[in-house]
Amino acid sequence: MASAKQQNTSASARRAKLEEARRKERARERRSRIITITASVAVVAALVAGGGYLMSAADDKEKAEVEAKSSPVKVERTWDKLTQNHVDKKVDYPMNPPVGGDHNPIWMNCNADVYAKAIPKENAVHSLEHGAVWVTYTSKAKPADLKKLRERVESTPYSLMSPVEDQAAPLMLSAWGKQVTVTGAADTRVGQFFTKYVQGPQTPEPGAACTGGVAQ
């Protein structure tokens, strides 16, 4: 039978082991709290930084749009005092592609519509009257440029695209009373022209429909 001294020694050893286990548990809890707090701070910091970045990006985009709308488009041609009569006949326009003037009573659908074949110019002019931007091209245009411009049109309501083989340059953009020849899809004037003239201030009938018209 164990002596009282041996029993006391055994009890002390057990208490020491228990205390050591509790000390280690407290240490683990402290480490866990530190990790949790650190992670939370990192998440909050990331959210703040991300929110700041998004706000900054939104501000930059808004500033870019304001600048695009207020700045003149380089080497742009402008026509004023264009007639707006509805006619049921072919029109001899003074520019090609036409940017305004008398036109067919029915507009060409221009709700991000891309046409593989030439479209009636009299219908397209009616679309411009409604605030559409018309992208036109010839067979000399590069396929890569056409692909990118097609993607832009397909993502932009109040725009349309079609071939005009007898125009003076491979790639041209037109709006009511406005026209520019561009060097390719990467030309900075492409984005500016869309930003400035899709439903822009030159539009005679802003908000008029771009659907329910003529489709190819």
mmCIF file of C-alpha atoms in Angstrom:
data_model
loop_
_atom_site.group_PDB
_atom_site.id
_atom_site.type_symbol
_atom_site.label_atom_id
_atom_site.label_comp_id
_atom_site.label_asym_id
_atom_site.label_seq_id
_atom_site.Cartn_x
_atom_site.Cartn_y
_atom_site.Cartn_z
ATOM 1 C CA MET A 1 0.000 0.000 0.000
ATOM 2 C CA ALA A 2 1.435 3.401 -1.037
ATOM 3 C CA SER A 3 2.652 5.662 1.695
ATOM 4 C CA ALA A 4 1.207 9.136 2.271
ATOM 5 C CA LYS A 5 4.394 10.652 0.833
ATOM 6 C CA GLN A 6 4.083 8.616 -2.359
ATOM 7 C CA GLN A 7 0.396 9.571 -2.679
ATOM 8 C CA ASN A 8 1.240 13.265 -2.299
ATOM 9 C CA THR A 9 3.959 12.997 -4.943
ATOM 10 C CA SER A 10 1.582 11.277 -7.367
ATOM 11 C CA ALA A 11 -1.128 13.892 -6.784
ATOM 12 C CA SER A 12 1.395 16.700 -7.345
ATOM 13 C CA ALA A 13 2.494 15.095 -10.599
ATOM 14 C CA ARG A 14 -1.084 14.841 -11.792
ATOM 15 C CA ARG A 15 -1.753 18.471 -10.882
ATOM 16 C CA ALA A 16 1.412 19.502 -12.695
ATOM 17 C CA LYS A 17 0.373 17.589 -15.810
ATOM 18 C CA LEU A 18 -3.124 19.067 -15.626
ATOM 19 C CA GLU A 19 -1.728 22.571 -15.197
ATOM 20 C CA GLU A 20 0.645 22.039 -18.111
ATOM 21 C CA ALA A 21 -2.241 20.811 -20.270
ATOM 22 C CA ARG A 22 -4.299 23.855 -19.279
ATOM 23 C CA ARG A 23 -1.337 26.162 -20.041
ATOM 24 C CA LYS A 24 -0.948 24.627 -23.486
ATOM 25 C CA GLU A 25 -4.691 24.937 -24.123
ATOM 26 C CA ARG A 26 -4.625 28.614 -23.143
ATOM 27 C CA ALA A 27 -1.638 29.139 -25.441
ATOM 28 C CA ARG A 28 -3.508 27.463 -28.305
ATOM 29 C CA GLU A 29 -6.547 29.637 -27.633
ATOM 30 C CA ARG A 30 -4.377 32.777 -27.665
ATOM 31 C CA ARG A 31 -2.775 31.728 -30.949
ATOM 32 C CA SER A 32 -6.202 30.980 -32.413
ATOM 33 C CA ARG A 33 -7.514 34.393 -31.342
ATOM 34 C CA ILE A 34 -4.472 36.132 -32.808
ATOM 35 C CA ILE A 35 -4.865 34.257 -36.109
ATOM 36 C CA THR A 36 -8.586 35.062 -36.225
ATOM 37 C CA ILE A 37 -8.034 38.740 -35.460
ATOM 38 C CA THR A 38 -5.202 38.982 -37.968
ATOM 39 C CA ALA A 39 -7.297 37.324 -40.654
ATOM 40 C CA SER A 40 -10.260 39.576 -39.886
ATOM 41 C CA VAL A 41 -8.092 42.672 -40.079
ATOM 42 C CA ALA A 42 -6.673 41.456 -43.396
ATOM 43 C CA VAL A 43 -10.160 40.829 -44.783
ATOM 44 C CA VAL A 44 -11.389 44.242 -43.676
ATOM 45 C CA ALA A 45 -8.289 45.884 -45.113
ATOM 46 C CA ALA A 46 -8.791 44.040 -48.394
ATOM 47 C CA LEU A 47 -12.446 45.079 -48.515
ATOM 48 C CA VAL A 48 -11.559 48.677 -47.818
ATOM 49 C CA ALA A 49 -8.800 48.622 -50.412
ATOM 50 C CA GLY A 50 -11.042 46.844 -52.910
ATOM 51 C CA GLY A 51 -13.876 49.279 -52.300
ATOM 52 C CA GLY A 52 -11.482 52.162 -52.704
ATOM 53 C CA TYR A 53 -10.182 50.687 -55.952
ATOM 54 C CA LEU A 54 -13.694 50.175 -57.310
ATOM 55 C CA MET A 55 -14.675 53.726 -56.378
ATOM 56 C CA SER A 56 -11.505 55.049 -57.965
ATOM 57 C CA ALA A 57 -12.102 52.974 -61.095
ATOM 58 C CA ALA A 58 -15.697 54.233 -61.298
ATOM 59 C CA ASP A 59 -14.499 57.819 -60.897
ATOM 60 C CA ASP A 60 -11.869 57.317 -63.597
ATOM 61 C CA LYS A 61 -14.469 55.843 -65.946
ATOM 62 C CA GLU A 62 -16.857 58.721 -65.322
ATOM 63 C CA LYS A 63 -14.097 61.269 -65.932
ATOM 64 C CA ALA A 64 -13.098 59.483 -69.149
ATOM 65 C CA GLU A 65 -16.706 59.549 -70.375
ATOM 66 C CA VAL A 66 -17.061 63.250 -69.558
ATOM 67 C CA GLU A 67 -13.824 63.991 -71.401
ATOM 68 C CA ALA A 68 -14.861 61.871 -74.400
ATOM 69 C CA LYS A 69 -18.190 63.691 -74.647
ATOM 70 C CA SER A 70 -16.733 67.173 -74.229
ATOM 71 C CA SER A 71 -13.666 66.771 -76.475
ATOM 72 C CA PRO A 72 -13.872 67.038 -80.275
ATOM 73 C CA VAL A 73 -13.310 63.860 -82.285
ATOM 74 C CA LYS A 74 -10.140 64.342 -84.311
ATOM 75 C CA VAL A 75 -10.542 64.652 -88.095
ATOM 76 C CA GLU A 76 -14.310 64.381 -87.773
ATOM 77 C CA ARG A 77 -16.599 65.694 -90.487
ATOM 78 C CA THR A 78 -19.796 67.528 -89.570
ATOM 79 C CA TRP A 79 -22.928 68.435 -91.546
ATOM 80 C CA ASP A 80 -25.547 70.871 -90.268
ATOM 81 C CA LYS A 81 -29.122 71.733 -91.286
ATOM 82 C CA LEU A 82 -29.922 68.251 -92.572
ATOM 83 C CA THR A 83 -33.474 67.668 -93.787
ATOM 84 C CA GLN A 84 -35.665 65.095 -92.062
ATOM 85 C CA ASN A 85 -38.451 64.415 -94.527
ATOM 86 C CA HIS A 86 -39.917 60.922 -94.904
ATOM 87 C CA VAL A 87 -39.792 59.746 -98.518
ATOM 88 C CA ASP A 88 -40.599 56.482 -100.303
ATOM 89 C CA LYS A 89 -37.822 56.721 -102.886
ATOM 90 C CA LYS A 90 -34.080 56.496 -103.280
ATOM 91 C CA VAL A 91 -32.207 59.532 -101.996
ATOM 92 C CA ASP A 92 -29.077 60.973 -103.603
ATOM 93 C CA TYR A 93 -27.018 61.761 -100.521
ATOM 94 C CA PRO A 94 -24.052 64.166 -100.704
ATOM 95 C CA MET A 95 -21.935 61.946 -98.461
ATOM 96 C CA ASN A 96 -21.277 58.203 -98.327
ATOM 97 C CA PRO A 97 -22.326 56.638 -96.048
ATOM 98 C CA PRO A 98 -25.067 59.215 -95.479
ATOM 99 C CA VAL A 99 -25.278 60.886 -92.083
ATOM 100 C CA GLY A 100 -28.669 62.543 -92.432
ATOM 101 C CA GLY A 101 -31.209 64.027 -94.761
ATOM 102 C CA ASP A 102 -34.486 62.756 -96.158
ATOM 103 C CA HIS A 103 -35.039 59.093 -95.370
ATOM 104 C CA ASN A 104 -37.409 56.169 -95.453
ATOM 105 C CA PRO A 105 -40.352 56.299 -93.008
ATOM 106 C CA ILE A 106 -39.179 52.995 -91.458
ATOM 107 C CA TRP A 107 -35.872 52.785 -89.628
ATOM 108 C CA MET A 108 -33.376 49.940 -89.834
ATOM 109 C CA ASN A 109 -33.314 47.919 -86.621
ATOM 110 C CA CYS A 110 -30.393 49.305 -84.631
ATOM 111 C CA ASN A 111 -30.613 47.534 -81.305
ATOM 112 C CA ALA A 112 -27.039 46.162 -81.474
ATOM 113 C CA ASP A 113 -27.764 44.738 -84.924
ATOM 114 C CA VAL A 114 -24.976 43.462 -87.196
ATOM 115 C CA TYR A 115 -25.865 42.942 -90.863
ATOM 116 C CA ALA A 116 -23.794 40.718 -93.124
ATOM 117 C CA LYS A 117 -25.092 42.350 -96.313
ATOM 118 C CA ALA A 118 -25.567 45.940 -97.440
ATOM 119 C CA ILE A 119 -28.684 47.627 -96.064
ATOM 120 C CA PRO A 120 -30.854 50.381 -97.593
ATOM 121 C CA LYS A 121 -29.196 53.689 -96.785
ATOM 122 C CA GLU A 122 -32.539 55.464 -96.502
ATOM 123 C CA ASN A 123 -33.535 53.143 -93.642
ATOM 124 C CA ALA A 124 -30.141 53.451 -91.961
ATOM 125 C CA VAL A 125 -30.385 57.257 -91.974
ATOM 126 C CA HIS A 126 -33.672 56.953 -90.091
ATOM 127 C CA SER A 127 -31.779 54.905 -87.476
ATOM 128 C CA LEU A 128 -29.246 57.728 -87.139
ATOM 129 C CA GLU A 129 -32.148 60.109 -86.584
ATOM 130 C CA HIS A 130 -33.057 57.965 -83.565
ATOM 131 C CA GLY A 131 -29.548 58.325 -82.114
ATOM 132 C CA ALA A 132 -27.778 55.250 -83.486
ATOM 133 C CA VAL A 133 -24.114 54.958 -84.443
ATOM 134 C CA TRP A 134 -23.561 53.143 -87.744
ATOM 135 C CA VAL A 135 -20.325 51.192 -88.290
ATOM 136 C CA THR A 136 -19.589 50.564 -91.974
ATOM 137 C CA TYR A 137 -16.780 48.730 -93.719
ATOM 138 C CA THR A 138 -15.471 47.482 -97.053
ATOM 139 C CA SER A 139 -13.867 44.188 -98.058
ATOM 140 C CA LYS A 140 -10.468 45.807 -97.411
ATOM 141 C CA ALA A 141 -11.097 45.968 -93.656
ATOM 142 C CA LYS A 142 -9.043 43.560 -91.545
ATOM 143 C CA PRO A 143 -10.965 40.572 -90.117
ATOM 144 C CA ALA A 144 -9.547 41.202 -86.631
ATOM 145 C CA ASP A 145 -10.862 44.781 -86.697
ATOM 146 C CA LEU A 146 -14.255 43.651 -87.911
ATOM 147 C CA LYS A 147 -14.458 41.078 -85.125
ATOM 148 C CA LYS A 148 -13.765 43.664 -82.422
ATOM 149 C CA LEU A 149 -16.127 46.220 -83.928
ATOM 150 C CA ARG A 150 -18.821 43.570 -84.264
ATOM 151 C CA GLU A 151 -18.423 42.738 -80.567
ATOM 152 C CA ARG A 152 -18.740 46.410 -79.666
ATOM 153 C CA VAL A 153 -21.901 46.832 -81.724
ATOM 154 C CA GLU A 154 -23.433 43.631 -80.376
ATOM 155 C CA SER A 155 -23.010 44.975 -76.837
ATOM 156 C CA THR A 156 -24.306 48.490 -77.610
ATOM 157 C CA PRO A 157 -28.010 49.325 -78.001
ATOM 158 C CA TYR A 158 -28.602 52.084 -80.563
ATOM 159 C CA SER A 159 -25.878 50.886 -82.894
ATOM 160 C CA LEU A 160 -25.701 48.886 -86.104
ATOM 161 C CA MET A 161 -23.069 47.584 -88.487
ATOM 162 C CA SER A 162 -23.112 46.720 -92.180
ATOM 163 C CA PRO A 163 -20.887 46.679 -95.280
ATOM 164 C CA VAL A 164 -20.786 49.699 -97.604
ATOM 165 C CA GLU A 165 -18.438 48.642 -100.353
ATOM 166 C CA ASP A 166 -18.364 51.962 -102.214
ATOM 167 C CA GLN A 167 -17.328 54.129 -99.257
ATOM 168 C CA ALA A 168 -13.977 55.922 -99.371
ATOM 169 C CA ALA A 169 -12.189 54.014 -96.585
ATOM 170 C CA PRO A 170 -12.234 50.491 -95.110
ATOM 171 C CA LEU A 171 -13.708 51.575 -91.758
ATOM 172 C CA MET A 172 -16.036 54.483 -91.042
ATOM 173 C CA LEU A 173 -18.350 55.494 -88.191
ATOM 174 C CA SER A 174 -21.427 57.646 -88.701
ATOM 175 C CA ALA A 175 -24.001 59.355 -86.511
ATOM 176 C CA TRP A 176 -26.576 62.001 -87.410
ATOM 177 C CA GLY A 177 -24.522 64.825 -88.928
ATOM 178 C CA LYS A 178 -21.206 63.254 -87.830
ATOM 179 C CA GLN A 179 -18.686 60.959 -89.502
ATOM 180 C CA VAL A 180 -15.119 59.801 -88.945
ATOM 181 C CA THR A 181 -12.737 57.459 -90.746
ATOM 182 C CA VAL A 182 -10.807 55.224 -88.326
ATOM 183 C CA THR A 183 -7.622 53.238 -88.792
ATOM 184 C CA GLY A 184 -8.843 50.144 -86.967
ATOM 185 C CA ALA A 185 -10.795 48.840 -83.984
ATOM 186 C CA ALA A 186 -8.009 49.977 -81.614
ATOM 187 C CA ASP A 187 -8.273 53.589 -82.802
ATOM 188 C CA THR A 188 -9.155 55.629 -79.684
ATOM 189 C CA ARG A 189 -11.719 57.573 -81.690
ATOM 190 C CA VAL A 190 -13.904 54.471 -81.935
ATOM 191 C CA GLY A 191 -14.648 54.475 -78.207
ATOM 192 C CA GLN A 192 -15.002 58.247 -78.149
ATOM 193 C CA PHE A 193 -17.398 58.268 -81.106
ATOM 194 C CA PHE A 194 -19.639 55.674 -79.440
ATOM 195 C CA THR A 195 -19.526 57.436 -76.072
ATOM 196 C CA LYS A 196 -20.253 60.829 -77.581
ATOM 197 C CA TYR A 197 -22.862 60.003 -80.215
ATOM 198 C CA VAL A 198 -24.891 56.958 -79.144
ATOM 199 C CA GLN A 199 -28.047 58.847 -78.147
ATOM 200 C CA GLY A 200 -25.826 61.933 -78.122
ATOM 201 C CA PRO A 201 -26.775 65.619 -78.262
ATOM 202 C CA GLN A 202 -26.821 65.563 -82.088
ATOM 203 C CA THR A 203 -29.779 63.133 -82.055
ATOM 204 C CA PRO A 204 -32.914 64.699 -83.604
ATOM 205 C CA GLU A 205 -35.251 62.151 -81.979
ATOM 206 C CA PRO A 206 -33.595 60.862 -78.775
ATOM 207 C CA GLY A 207 -35.269 57.829 -77.247
ATOM 208 C CA ALA A 208 -37.103 56.843 -80.432
ATOM 209 C CA ALA A 209 -37.240 53.102 -81.074
ATOM 210 C CA CYS A 210 -34.414 51.054 -82.556
ATOM 211 C CA THR A 211 -36.546 47.917 -82.744
ATOM 212 C CA GLY A 212 -39.700 47.166 -84.705
ATOM 213 C CA GLY A 213 -38.236 48.509 -87.927
ATOM 214 C CA VAL A 214 -36.684 46.809 -90.939
ATOM 215 C CA ALA A 215 -34.545 43.710 -90.418
ATOM 216 C CA GLN A 216 -32.415 41.982 -93.002
#
